[in-house]
mmCIF file of C-alpha atoms and ligand atoms in Angstrom:
data_model
loop_
_atom_site.group_PDB
_atom_site.id
_atom_site.type_symbol
_atom_site.label_atom_id
_atom_site.label_comp_id
_atom_site.label_asym_id
_atom_site.label_seq_id
_atom_site.Cartn_x
_atom_site.Cartn_y
_atom_site.Cartn_z
ATOM 1 C CA MET A 179 0.000 0.000 0.000
ATOM 2 C CA LEU A 180 1.268 3.310 -0.908
ATOM 3 C CA LEU A 181 -0.819 5.036 1.785
ATOM 4 C CA SER A 182 -2.208 3.900 5.105
ATOM 5 C CA ARG A 183 -5.981 3.315 5.255
ATOM 6 C CA ALA A 184 -6.542 6.435 7.359
ATOM 7 C CA ARG A 185 -4.368 8.576 5.091
ATOM 8 C CA PHE A 186 -6.203 7.206 2.038
ATOM 9 C CA ALA A 187 -9.564 8.135 3.557
ATOM 10 C CA ALA A 188 -8.335 11.668 4.292
ATOM 11 C CA VAL A 189 -7.059 12.125 0.706
ATOM 12 C CA ARG A 190 -10.325 10.794 -0.729
ATOM 13 C CA ALA A 191 -12.354 13.169 1.468
ATOM 14 C CA SER A 192 -10.236 16.102 0.333
ATOM 15 C CA HIS A 193 -10.722 15.080 -3.346
ATOM 16 C CA ASN A 194 -14.437 14.874 -2.830
ATOM 17 C CA ARG A 195 -14.522 18.348 -1.265
ATOM 18 C CA LEU A 196 -12.523 19.723 -4.197
ATOM 19 C CA ALA A 197 -14.790 18.024 -6.728
ATOM 20 C CA GLN A 198 -17.819 19.365 -4.943
ATOM 21 C CA SER A 199 -16.415 22.894 -4.851
ATOM 22 C CA ARG A 200 -15.701 22.626 -8.604
ATOM 23 C CA LEU A 201 -19.191 21.388 -9.161
ATOM 24 C CA GLN A 202 -20.751 24.246 -7.251
ATOM 25 C CA PRO A 203 -20.360 26.991 -9.955
ATOM 26 C CA ALA A 204 -21.838 24.601 -12.493
ATOM 27 C CA SER A 205 -24.826 23.960 -10.265
ATOM 28 C CA ARG A 206 -25.124 27.708 -9.687
ATOM 29 C CA LEU A 207 -25.100 28.211 -13.468
ATOM 30 C CA ALA A 208 -27.774 25.607 -13.842
ATOM 31 C CA SER A 209 -29.912 27.344 -11.250
ATOM 32 C CA SER A 210 -29.463 30.772 -12.917
ATOM 33 C CA GLN A 211 -30.362 29.199 -16.271
ATOM 34 C CA ARG A 212 -33.429 27.826 -14.598
ATOM 35 C CA GLY A 213 -34.119 31.376 -13.343
ATOM 36 C CA PHE A 214 -33.859 32.776 -16.867
ATOM 37 C CA GLN A 215 -36.111 30.060 -18.199
ATOM 38 C CA GLU A 216 -38.647 30.792 -15.496
ATOM 39 C CA TRP A 217 -38.438 34.531 -16.209
ATOM 40 C CA GLY A 218 -38.810 33.783 -19.931
ATOM 41 C CA THR A 219 -41.959 31.718 -19.419
ATOM 42 C CA LEU A 220 -43.335 34.329 -17.049
ATOM 43 C CA ARG A 221 -42.795 37.008 -19.683
ATOM 44 C CA GLU A 222 -44.333 34.880 -22.377
ATOM 45 C CA ARG A 223 -47.321 34.249 -20.159
ATOM 46 C CA ALA A 224 -47.657 37.965 -19.405
ATOM 47 C CA THR A 225 -47.384 38.817 -23.124
ATOM 48 C CA ARG A 226 -49.990 36.195 -23.992
ATOM 49 C CA TRP A 227 -52.238 37.614 -21.266
ATOM 50 C CA LEU A 228 -51.731 41.160 -22.582
ATOM 51 C CA GLU A 229 -52.328 40.083 -26.175
ATOM 52 C CA ARG A 230 -55.734 38.828 -25.195
ATOM 53 C CA ARG A 231 -56.628 42.412 -24.053
ATOM 54 C CA ARG A 232 -58.146 44.569 -26.787
ATOM 55 C CA ALA A 233 -56.706 47.830 -25.391
ATOM 56 C CA TYR A 234 -53.159 46.413 -25.606
ATOM 57 C CA ARG A 235 -53.673 45.247 -29.203
ATOM 58 C CA LEU A 236 -54.990 48.679 -30.140
ATOM 59 C CA ALA A 237 -52.095 50.489 -28.397
ATOM 60 C CA SER A 238 -49.423 48.312 -30.028
ATOM 61 C CA SER A 239 -50.965 48.694 -33.504
ATOM 62 C CA LEU A 240 -51.009 52.478 -33.001
ATOM 63 C CA ALA A 241 -47.402 52.495 -31.717
ATOM 64 C CA SER A 242 -46.265 50.740 -34.915
ATOM 65 C CA LYS A 243 -47.248 53.840 -36.937
ATOM 66 C CA TRP A 244 -44.415 56.398 -37.224
ATOM 67 C CA TRP A 245 -46.768 59.392 -37.227
ATOM 68 C CA ILE A 246 -47.939 58.411 -33.765
ATOM 69 C CA ARG A 247 -44.654 57.041 -32.406
ATOM 70 C CA ARG A 248 -42.569 60.124 -33.231
ATOM 71 C CA PRO A 249 -44.859 62.841 -31.841
ATOM 72 C CA LEU A 250 -45.216 60.688 -28.732
ATOM 73 C CA ARG A 251 -41.451 60.521 -28.377
ATOM 74 C CA ALA A 252 -41.127 64.262 -29.041
ATOM 75 C CA GLY A 253 -43.809 64.906 -26.432
ATOM 76 C CA ARG A 254 -41.912 62.784 -23.923
ATOM 77 C CA TYR A 255 -38.770 64.869 -24.502
ATOM 78 C CA VAL A 256 -40.707 68.090 -24.040
ATOM 79 C CA VAL A 257 -42.325 66.854 -20.822
ATOM 80 C CA LEU A 258 -38.915 65.701 -19.517
ATOM 81 C CA GLY A 259 -37.386 69.073 -20.399
ATOM 82 C CA GLY A 260 -40.298 70.828 -18.701
ATOM 83 C CA VAL A 261 -39.941 68.734 -15.541
ATOM 84 C CA LEU A 262 -36.199 69.496 -15.373
ATOM 85 C CA PHE A 263 -36.824 73.219 -15.923
ATOM 86 C CA ALA A 264 -39.584 73.330 -13.294
ATOM 87 C CA SER A 265 -37.432 71.438 -10.759
ATOM 88 C CA GLY A 266 -34.506 73.831 -11.275
ATOM 89 C CA ARG A 267 -36.815 76.799 -10.895
ATOM 90 C CA GLU A 268 -38.327 75.355 -7.739
ATOM 91 C CA ILE A 269 -34.917 74.629 -6.191
ATOM 92 C CA GLY A 270 -33.845 78.227 -6.947
ATOM 93 C CA SER A 271 -37.045 79.618 -5.426
ATOM 94 C CA ILE A 272 -36.615 77.493 -2.275
ATOM 95 C CA GLU A 273 -33.013 78.679 -1.856
ATOM 96 C CA TYR A 274 -34.118 82.294 -2.303
ATOM 97 C CA ALA A 275 -37.071 81.916 0.085
ATOM 98 C CA ASN A 276 -34.813 80.470 2.797
ATOM 99 C CA ASP A 277 -32.359 83.390 2.798
ATOM 100 C CA PRO A 278 -32.987 86.159 0.227
ATOM 101 C CA VAL A 279 -30.082 88.361 1.387
ATOM 102 C CA ALA A 280 -27.526 85.540 1.204
ATOM 103 C CA LYS A 281 -28.855 84.410 -2.202
ATOM 104 C CA GLU A 282 -28.666 87.944 -3.641
ATOM 105 C CA ARG A 283 -25.106 88.311 -2.393
ATOM 106 C CA GLU A 284 -24.175 84.909 -3.822
ATOM 107 C CA LEU A 285 -25.601 85.885 -7.233
ATOM 108 C CA LEU A 286 -23.800 89.236 -7.140
ATOM 109 C CA GLU A 287 -20.482 87.539 -6.368
ATOM 110 C CA ALA A 288 -21.098 84.947 -9.101
ATOM 111 C CA VAL A 289 -21.756 87.696 -11.686
ATOM 112 C CA ILE A 290 -18.632 89.629 -10.645
ATOM 113 C CA ARG A 291 -16.428 86.505 -10.721
ATOM 114 C CA SER A 292 -17.798 85.205 -14.039
ATOM 115 C CA ALA A 293 -16.883 88.559 -15.601
ATOM 116 C CA GLY A 294 -13.305 88.149 -14.327
ATOM 117 C CA GLY A 295 -13.720 90.687 -11.525
ATOM 118 C CA VAL A 296 -11.877 90.362 -8.241
ATOM 119 C CA ARG A 297 -13.319 93.072 -6.048
ATOM 120 C CA ALA A 298 -16.261 95.378 -6.018
ATOM 121 C CA SER A 299 -17.709 98.406 -4.382
ATOM 122 C CA VAL A 300 -21.370 98.696 -3.535
ATOM 123 C CA ASP A 301 -23.378 99.484 -0.427
ATOM 124 C CA GLY A 302 -23.200 96.466 1.802
ATOM 125 C CA LEU A 303 -20.857 94.495 -0.404
ATOM 126 C CA HIS A 304 -17.812 95.882 1.416
ATOM 127 C CA ALA A 305 -18.565 93.202 3.991
ATOM 128 C CA ILE A 306 -17.607 90.457 1.529
ATOM 129 C CA ALA A 307 -14.052 89.634 2.534
ATOM 130 C CA ALA A 308 -13.152 88.103 -0.835
ATOM 131 C CA LEU A 309 -14.002 91.290 -2.700
ATOM 132 C CA PRO A 310 -12.594 94.210 -0.680
ATOM 133 C CA PRO A 311 -12.631 97.499 -2.604
ATOM 134 C CA THR A 312 -9.316 99.311 -3.090
ATOM 135 C CA LYS A 313 -8.662 103.069 -3.236
ATOM 136 C CA ARG A 314 -9.034 102.841 -7.008
ATOM 137 C CA THR A 315 -12.433 101.158 -6.693
ATOM 138 C CA LYS A 316 -13.623 103.851 -4.301
ATOM 139 C CA ARG A 317 -12.320 106.626 -6.582
ATOM 140 C CA VAL A 318 -14.214 105.171 -9.573
ATOM 141 C CA ASP A 319 -17.266 104.528 -7.390
ATOM 142 C CA ALA A 320 -17.436 108.232 -6.497
ATOM 143 C CA ARG A 321 -17.642 109.076 -10.222
ATOM 144 C CA VAL A 322 -20.126 106.339 -11.162
ATOM 145 C CA GLN A 323 -22.735 106.522 -8.359
ATOM 146 C CA PRO A 324 -24.106 110.051 -9.069
ATOM 147 C CA VAL A 325 -24.405 109.353 -12.819
ATOM 148 C CA VAL A 326 -26.270 106.091 -12.187
ATOM 149 C CA ALA A 327 -28.579 107.818 -9.682
ATOM 150 C CA ARG A 328 -29.465 110.538 -12.223
ATOM 151 C CA CYS A 329 -29.874 108.057 -15.095
ATOM 152 C CA VAL A 330 -32.197 105.924 -12.935
ATOM 153 C CA ALA A 331 -34.279 109.077 -12.371
ATOM 154 C CA GLY A 332 -34.247 109.541 -16.175
ATOM 155 C CA ALA A 333 -35.386 105.921 -16.717
ATOM 156 C CA ARG A 334 -38.206 106.426 -14.191
ATOM 157 C CA GLU A 335 -39.306 109.546 -16.071
ATOM 158 C CA LEU A 336 -39.264 107.555 -19.340
ATOM 159 C CA ALA A 337 -41.427 104.819 -17.766
ATOM 160 C CA ARG A 338 -43.823 107.443 -16.349
ATOM 161 C CA ARG A 339 -44.212 109.026 -19.807
ATOM 162 C CA ARG A 340 -44.864 105.612 -21.386
ATOM 163 C CA LEU A 341 -47.606 104.959 -18.820
ATOM 164 C CA GLU A 342 -49.186 108.352 -19.532
ATOM 165 C CA LYS A 343 -49.122 107.633 -23.268
ATOM 166 C CA ALA A 344 -50.612 104.148 -22.751
ATOM 167 C CA LYS A 345 -53.390 105.559 -20.548
ATOM 168 C CA ALA A 346 -54.167 108.131 -23.237
ATOM 169 C CA SER A 347 -54.421 105.354 -25.852
ATOM 170 C CA GLY A 348 -56.749 103.340 -23.567
ATOM 171 C CA VAL A 349 -55.355 99.931 -24.656
ATOM 172 C CA LYS A 350 -55.425 97.714 -21.535
ATOM 173 C CA ARG A 351 -52.444 95.558 -22.555
ATOM 174 C CA ASP A 352 -50.261 98.634 -23.128
ATOM 175 C CA ILE A 353 -51.366 100.144 -19.794
ATOM 176 C CA ASP A 354 -50.545 96.889 -17.932
ATOM 177 C CA GLU A 355 -47.122 96.660 -19.599
ATOM 178 C CA ALA A 356 -46.298 100.301 -18.861
ATOM 179 C CA GLN A 357 -47.496 99.938 -15.254
ATOM 180 C CA ALA A 358 -45.308 96.831 -14.814
ATOM 181 C CA LEU A 359 -42.323 98.819 -16.108
ATOM 182 C CA VAL A 360 -43.046 101.698 -13.711
ATOM 183 C CA ASN A 361 -43.277 99.216 -10.798
ATOM 184 C CA LYS A 362 -40.047 97.471 -11.834
ATOM 185 C CA ILE A 363 -38.059 100.683 -12.167
ATOM 186 C CA SER A 364 -39.380 102.404 -9.047
ATOM 187 C CA ARG A 365 -37.722 99.827 -6.760
ATOM 188 C CA PRO A 366 -34.225 100.587 -5.351
ATOM 189 C CA TRP A 367 -31.212 100.387 -7.701
ATOM 190 C CA LYS A 368 -27.558 99.556 -7.224
ATOM 191 C CA ALA A 369 -24.394 100.510 -9.086
ATOM 192 C CA VAL A 370 -21.489 98.082 -8.691
ATOM 193 C CA VAL A 371 -17.927 99.010 -9.604
ATOM 194 C CA VAL A 372 -15.975 95.901 -10.512
ATOM 195 C CA GLY A 373 -12.196 95.718 -10.235
ATOM 196 C CA THR A 374 -9.962 93.434 -12.296
ATOM 197 C CA PRO A 375 -6.757 91.667 -11.152
ATOM 198 C CA ASP A 376 -3.683 93.920 -10.825
ATOM 199 C CA GLY A 377 -1.417 93.554 -13.822
ATOM 200 C CA GLY A 378 -4.208 91.927 -15.840
ATOM 201 C CA LEU A 379 -5.641 93.263 -19.087
ATOM 202 C CA PRO A 380 -7.636 96.475 -18.714
ATOM 203 C CA PHE A 381 -11.164 95.141 -18.822
ATOM 204 C CA ILE A 382 -13.434 97.841 -20.243
ATOM 205 C CA ASN A 383 -17.085 96.946 -19.824
ATOM 206 C CA ALA A 384 -20.458 97.809 -18.332
ATOM 207 C CA TRP A 385 -23.396 95.442 -18.196
ATOM 208 C CA VAL A 386 -26.705 94.432 -16.662
ATOM 209 C CA THR A 387 -27.978 90.913 -16.041
ATOM 210 C CA ALA A 388 -31.329 89.299 -15.251
ATOM 211 C CA LEU A 389 -29.640 87.475 -12.327
ATOM 212 C CA CYS A 390 -29.268 90.781 -10.442
ATOM 213 C CA PRO A 391 -32.173 92.970 -11.579
ATOM 214 C CA ARG A 392 -31.836 96.744 -11.063
ATOM 215 C CA THR A 393 -28.052 96.525 -10.779
ATOM 216 C CA VAL A 394 -25.640 98.233 -13.168
ATOM 217 C CA PHE A 395 -22.084 96.832 -13.297
ATOM 218 C CA VAL A 396 -19.234 99.125 -14.409
ATOM 219 C CA THR A 397 -15.574 98.121 -14.444
ATOM 220 C CA GLU A 398 -12.817 100.283 -12.948
ATOM 221 C CA ALA A 399 -10.986 100.179 -16.299
ATOM 222 C CA LEU A 400 -13.931 101.680 -18.196
ATOM 223 C CA VAL A 401 -13.719 104.814 -16.062
ATOM 224 C CA GLU A 402 -9.945 104.971 -15.567
ATOM 225 C CA GLU A 403 -8.898 104.101 -19.136
ATOM 226 C CA LEU A 404 -11.562 106.002 -21.090
ATOM 227 C CA ASP A 405 -11.816 108.863 -18.569
ATOM 228 C CA PRO A 406 -15.387 109.769 -19.645
ATOM 229 C CA THR A 407 -17.023 113.104 -18.823
ATOM 230 C CA PRO A 408 -20.339 112.843 -16.903
ATOM 231 C CA ASP A 409 -22.224 113.313 -20.226
ATOM 232 C CA GLU A 410 -20.265 110.433 -21.795
ATOM 233 C CA LEU A 411 -20.645 108.160 -18.776
ATOM 234 C CA ALA A 412 -24.402 108.902 -18.815
ATOM 235 C CA LEU A 413 -24.609 107.614 -22.405
ATOM 236 C CA CYS A 414 -22.994 104.325 -21.312
ATOM 237 C CA ILE A 415 -25.173 103.959 -18.185
ATOM 238 C CA GLY A 416 -28.280 105.005 -20.156
ATOM 239 C CA HIS A 417 -27.551 102.212 -22.665
ATOM 240 C CA GLU A 418 -27.365 99.617 -19.876
ATOM 241 C CA LEU A 419 -30.581 100.889 -18.271
ATOM 242 C CA GLY A 420 -32.079 100.764 -21.781
ATOM 243 C CA HIS A 421 -31.501 96.975 -21.800
ATOM 244 C CA LEU A 422 -33.454 96.658 -18.550
ATOM 245 C CA VAL A 423 -36.248 99.006 -19.665
ATOM 246 C CA CYS A 424 -36.667 97.013 -22.896
ATOM 247 C CA GLY A 425 -36.609 93.712 -20.947
ATOM 248 C CA HIS A 426 -33.684 92.332 -23.023
ATOM 249 C CA THR A 427 -32.024 90.524 -20.116
ATOM 250 C CA GLU A 428 -35.074 88.378 -19.279
ATOM 251 C CA ASP A 429 -36.027 87.882 -22.943
ATOM 252 C CA ARG A 430 -32.621 86.413 -23.729
ATOM 253 C CA ILE A 431 -32.935 83.738 -21.036
ATOM 254 C CA TYR A 432 -36.448 82.732 -22.184
ATOM 255 C CA LEU A 433 -35.298 82.696 -25.817
ATOM 256 C CA LYS A 434 -32.396 80.395 -24.945
ATOM 257 C CA ALA A 435 -34.785 78.025 -23.113
ATOM 258 C CA MET A 436 -37.148 78.021 -26.113
ATOM 259 C CA LEU A 437 -34.286 77.240 -28.515
ATOM 260 C CA ALA A 438 -33.241 74.329 -26.285
ATOM 261 C CA TYR A 439 -36.831 72.996 -26.417
ATOM 262 C CA ALA A 440 -36.907 73.356 -30.213
ATOM 263 C CA GLU A 441 -33.644 71.374 -30.368
ATOM 264 C CA LEU A 442 -35.123 68.616 -28.174
ATOM 265 C CA ILE A 443 -38.218 68.314 -30.380
ATOM 266 C CA LEU A 444 -36.188 68.293 -33.619
ATOM 267 C CA LEU A 445 -33.844 65.617 -32.305
ATOM 268 C CA ALA A 446 -36.747 63.502 -31.067
ATOM 269 C CA PHE A 447 -38.358 63.690 -34.538
ATOM 270 C CA LEU A 448 -35.360 63.360 -36.808
ATOM 271 C CA ASP A 449 -33.090 60.949 -35.021
ATOM 272 C CA PRO A 450 -34.530 57.422 -34.865
ATOM 273 C CA THR A 451 -31.067 55.796 -34.573
ATOM 274 C CA GLY A 452 -29.422 58.154 -32.108
ATOM 275 C CA LEU A 453 -26.367 58.465 -34.383
ATOM 276 C CA LEU A 454 -27.323 61.892 -35.692
ATOM 277 C CA THR A 455 -27.676 63.389 -32.213
ATOM 278 C CA LEU A 456 -24.116 64.680 -31.935
ATOM 279 C CA LEU A 457 -23.936 66.122 -35.457
ATOM 280 C CA GLY A 458 -27.437 67.520 -35.136
ATOM 281 C CA ALA A 459 -26.682 69.133 -31.787
ATOM 282 C CA MET A 460 -23.550 70.787 -33.198
ATOM 283 C CA GLY A 461 -25.352 72.071 -36.293
ATOM 284 C CA PHE A 462 -28.288 73.297 -34.259
ATOM 285 C CA GLN A 463 -25.942 74.952 -31.766
ATOM 286 C CA ASN A 464 -24.368 76.957 -34.599
ATOM 287 C CA THR A 465 -27.746 77.963 -36.034
ATOM 288 C CA ALA A 466 -28.931 78.960 -32.565
ATOM 289 C CA GLU A 467 -25.742 81.004 -31.978
ATOM 290 C CA LEU A 468 -26.247 82.790 -35.289
ATOM 291 C CA PHE A 469 -29.851 83.534 -34.412
ATOM 292 C CA LEU A 470 -28.917 84.760 -30.908
ATOM 293 C CA ALA A 471 -26.139 86.991 -32.345
ATOM 294 C CA LYS A 472 -28.597 88.735 -34.702
ATOM 295 C CA TYR A 473 -31.093 89.072 -31.835
ATOM 296 C CA SER A 474 -28.346 90.541 -29.632
ATOM 297 C CA ARG A 475 -27.295 93.115 -32.320
ATOM 298 C CA ASP A 476 -30.920 94.268 -32.663
ATOM 299 C CA ASN A 477 -31.124 94.576 -28.866
ATOM 300 C CA GLU A 478 -27.953 96.684 -28.781
ATOM 301 C CA THR A 479 -29.388 99.096 -31.344
ATOM 302 C CA GLU A 480 -32.650 99.350 -29.383
ATOM 303 C CA ALA A 481 -30.753 99.873 -26.091
ATOM 304 C CA ASP A 482 -28.651 102.622 -27.747
ATOM 305 C CA ALA A 483 -31.814 104.482 -28.817
ATOM 306 C CA THR A 484 -33.503 104.015 -25.404
ATOM 307 C CA GLY A 485 -30.266 104.954 -23.610
ATOM 308 C CA LEU A 486 -30.132 108.278 -25.468
ATOM 309 C CA LYS A 487 -33.638 109.136 -24.228
ATOM 310 C CA ILE A 488 -32.792 108.077 -20.657
ATOM 311 C CA ALA A 489 -29.605 110.174 -20.567
ATOM 312 C CA ALA A 490 -31.454 113.163 -22.072
ATOM 313 C CA LEU A 491 -34.293 112.794 -19.519
ATOM 314 C CA ALA A 492 -31.590 112.761 -16.808
ATOM 315 C CA CYS A 493 -30.597 116.156 -18.279
ATOM 316 C CA TYR A 494 -27.229 115.162 -19.683
ATOM 317 C CA ASP A 495 -26.068 116.635 -22.985
ATOM 318 C CA VAL A 496 -26.348 113.568 -25.212
ATOM 319 C CA ARG A 497 -24.751 115.371 -28.197
ATOM 320 C CA ARG A 498 -21.512 115.584 -26.235
ATOM 321 C CA GLY A 499 -22.156 112.193 -24.616
ATOM 322 C CA THR A 500 -21.853 110.324 -27.930
ATOM 323 C CA HIS A 501 -18.061 110.912 -27.804
ATOM 324 C CA PHE A 502 -18.067 107.943 -25.423
ATOM 325 C CA MET A 503 -18.451 105.644 -28.452
ATOM 326 C CA ARG A 504 -15.468 107.265 -30.185
ATOM 327 C CA LYS A 505 -13.329 106.770 -27.059
ATOM 328 C CA LEU A 506 -14.515 103.162 -26.802
ATOM 329 C CA SER A 507 -13.731 102.523 -30.455
ATOM 330 C CA GLU A 508 -10.224 104.001 -30.027
ATOM 331 C CA ALA A 509 -9.516 101.966 -26.899
ATOM 332 C CA THR A 510 -10.923 98.604 -27.957
ATOM 333 C CA GLY A 511 -10.834 98.857 -31.766
ATOM 334 C CA SER A 512 -13.898 98.671 -33.985
ATOM 335 C CA ARG A 513 -14.381 95.440 -35.902
ATOM 336 C CA PRO A 514 -16.782 95.411 -38.849
ATOM 337 C CA THR A 515 -20.107 93.782 -38.014
ATOM 338 C CA SER A 516 -20.032 90.039 -38.745
ATOM 339 C CA TRP A 517 -22.792 87.421 -38.712
ATOM 340 C CA TRP A 518 -21.503 86.100 -35.398
ATOM 341 C CA ALA A 519 -20.983 89.474 -33.678
ATOM 342 C CA THR A 520 -23.184 90.141 -30.640
ATOM 343 C CA HIS A 521 -22.715 93.935 -31.026
ATOM 344 C CA PRO A 522 -22.836 96.137 -34.134
ATOM 345 C CA ALA A 523 -19.476 97.751 -35.025
ATOM 346 C CA THR A 524 -18.650 100.543 -32.544
ATOM 347 C CA GLU A 525 -17.973 102.948 -35.454
ATOM 348 C CA ASP A 526 -21.495 102.352 -36.842
ATOM 349 C CA ARG A 527 -23.015 102.804 -33.391
ATOM 350 C CA TYR A 528 -21.115 106.089 -32.991
ATOM 351 C CA ALA A 529 -22.429 107.369 -36.342
ATOM 352 C CA ASP A 530 -26.042 106.342 -35.548
ATOM 353 C CA LEU A 531 -25.936 107.834 -32.049
ATOM 354 C CA ARG A 532 -24.471 111.107 -33.299
ATOM 355 C CA SER A 533 -27.197 111.617 -35.853
ATOM 356 C CA SER A 534 -30.081 110.707 -33.524
ATOM 357 C CA SER A 535 -28.658 112.575 -30.492
ATOM 358 C CA LEU A 536 -29.430 115.953 -32.068
ATOM 359 C CA GLY A 537 -33.176 115.251 -32.296
ATOM 360 C CA VAL A 538 -33.370 113.654 -28.846
ATOM 361 C CA HIS A 539 -31.528 116.589 -27.278
ATOM 362 C CA GLU A 540 -33.809 119.105 -28.938
ATOM 363 C CA ASN A 541 -37.058 117.281 -28.079
ATOM 364 C CA VAL A 542 -36.229 116.329 -24.497
ATOM 365 C CA TYR A 543 -33.664 118.717 -23.115
ATOM 366 C CA GLY A 544 -35.362 121.955 -24.120
ATOM 367 C CA SER A 545 -38.794 121.011 -22.745
ATOM 368 C CA HIS A 546 -37.778 118.925 -19.724
ATOM 369 C CA CYS A 547 -34.434 120.078 -18.409
ATOM 370 C CA THR A 548 -34.878 123.755 -17.785
ATOM 371 C CA ALA A 549 -36.472 123.586 -14.332
ATOM 372 C CA VAL A 550 -36.913 119.878 -13.652
ATOM 373 C CA GLY A 551 -33.329 119.014 -14.607
ATOM 374 C CA LYS A 552 -31.851 121.508 -12.201
ATOM 375 C CA ALA A 553 -34.105 120.297 -9.391
ATOM 376 C CA LEU A 554 -33.146 116.700 -10.213
ATOM 377 C CA GLN A 555 -29.460 117.546 -10.212
ATOM 378 C CA ARG A 556 -29.773 119.268 -6.828
ATOM 379 C CA LEU A 557 -31.688 116.276 -5.441
ATOM 380 C CA VAL A 558 -29.203 113.663 -6.582
ATOM 381 C CA THR A 559 -25.909 115.457 -6.067
ATOM 382 C CA ARG A 560 -26.742 117.106 -2.769
HETATM 383 ZN ZN1 LIG B 781 -25.561 96.574 -24.646
#
């Protein structure tokens, strides 16, 4: 005997254990196969049960028709998009409702940072440690605040005149719109001076955004580099207020959302395989950009015209103010208007503003700024 009886028994037991352990995966496989088979029969049974129902037969025959299947799919995309939009809106509203002051500050900081700003000066914002204003910010602030205050008074006068005109016409829709504008503009306003990093490029800009309504942002560089006179600065501020008066900032956001919906519907209709999605999205993106650029250029022209009226109603000399555009063109260069440009060429804007400023000055300044303008100036710059 090669092995003792006891040793032989031990070896055989160990072999058996090994064989059993090798067998186990196979038995597991068999049981999972059994599971699949059971699931398969269950599904077949359920399908057979469903096929006996008339409603199911009707639904599946309808779903086989492309003119029903595709609108259904498009509808599903739209509903999904709507649900996502509504959820985002609700989350934003909840955050705002919980702490409006903190949310406003957060939005303000986000706008300043996204524009490349590092510090800012505005009532109450000094408390933000990350954005402490420097001497330069305060110096620019002292020049910007009075002009914004007077231009806001000019914008309020413009809104008041529109309401008067609407009331005279008696059209309810016009009256409601004009009243909404008066309400929007009569609330408190802010002017924020934004500083850029030391040693960075001089960042010449002024803007308004729907995220911070009734807030005008002006960069330090715009004032320090262009050195505008109050009349010139009023033309720039008037233009920005013009965007808010015309509702451009909100319109742009809604337009973008609508374009995104249109893209969803088109893709749901035209892309049965899913392969065209990427190409389609890129092509649509370009078309949308082109459309938004044209929309933006039209808005700029409208804001220029409204801005002239606002500055004139604030009793600034808009004829002299138009030199702001010349200074801007010299400092930043004027590119010819292209299909993709969001702004018309600065040179063209300068020419348009110069020609229309004469009429605006004559119509507004002469009749409005003799007594009222002086009173307004005293009120604001006291
Ligand atoms: Zn603009």
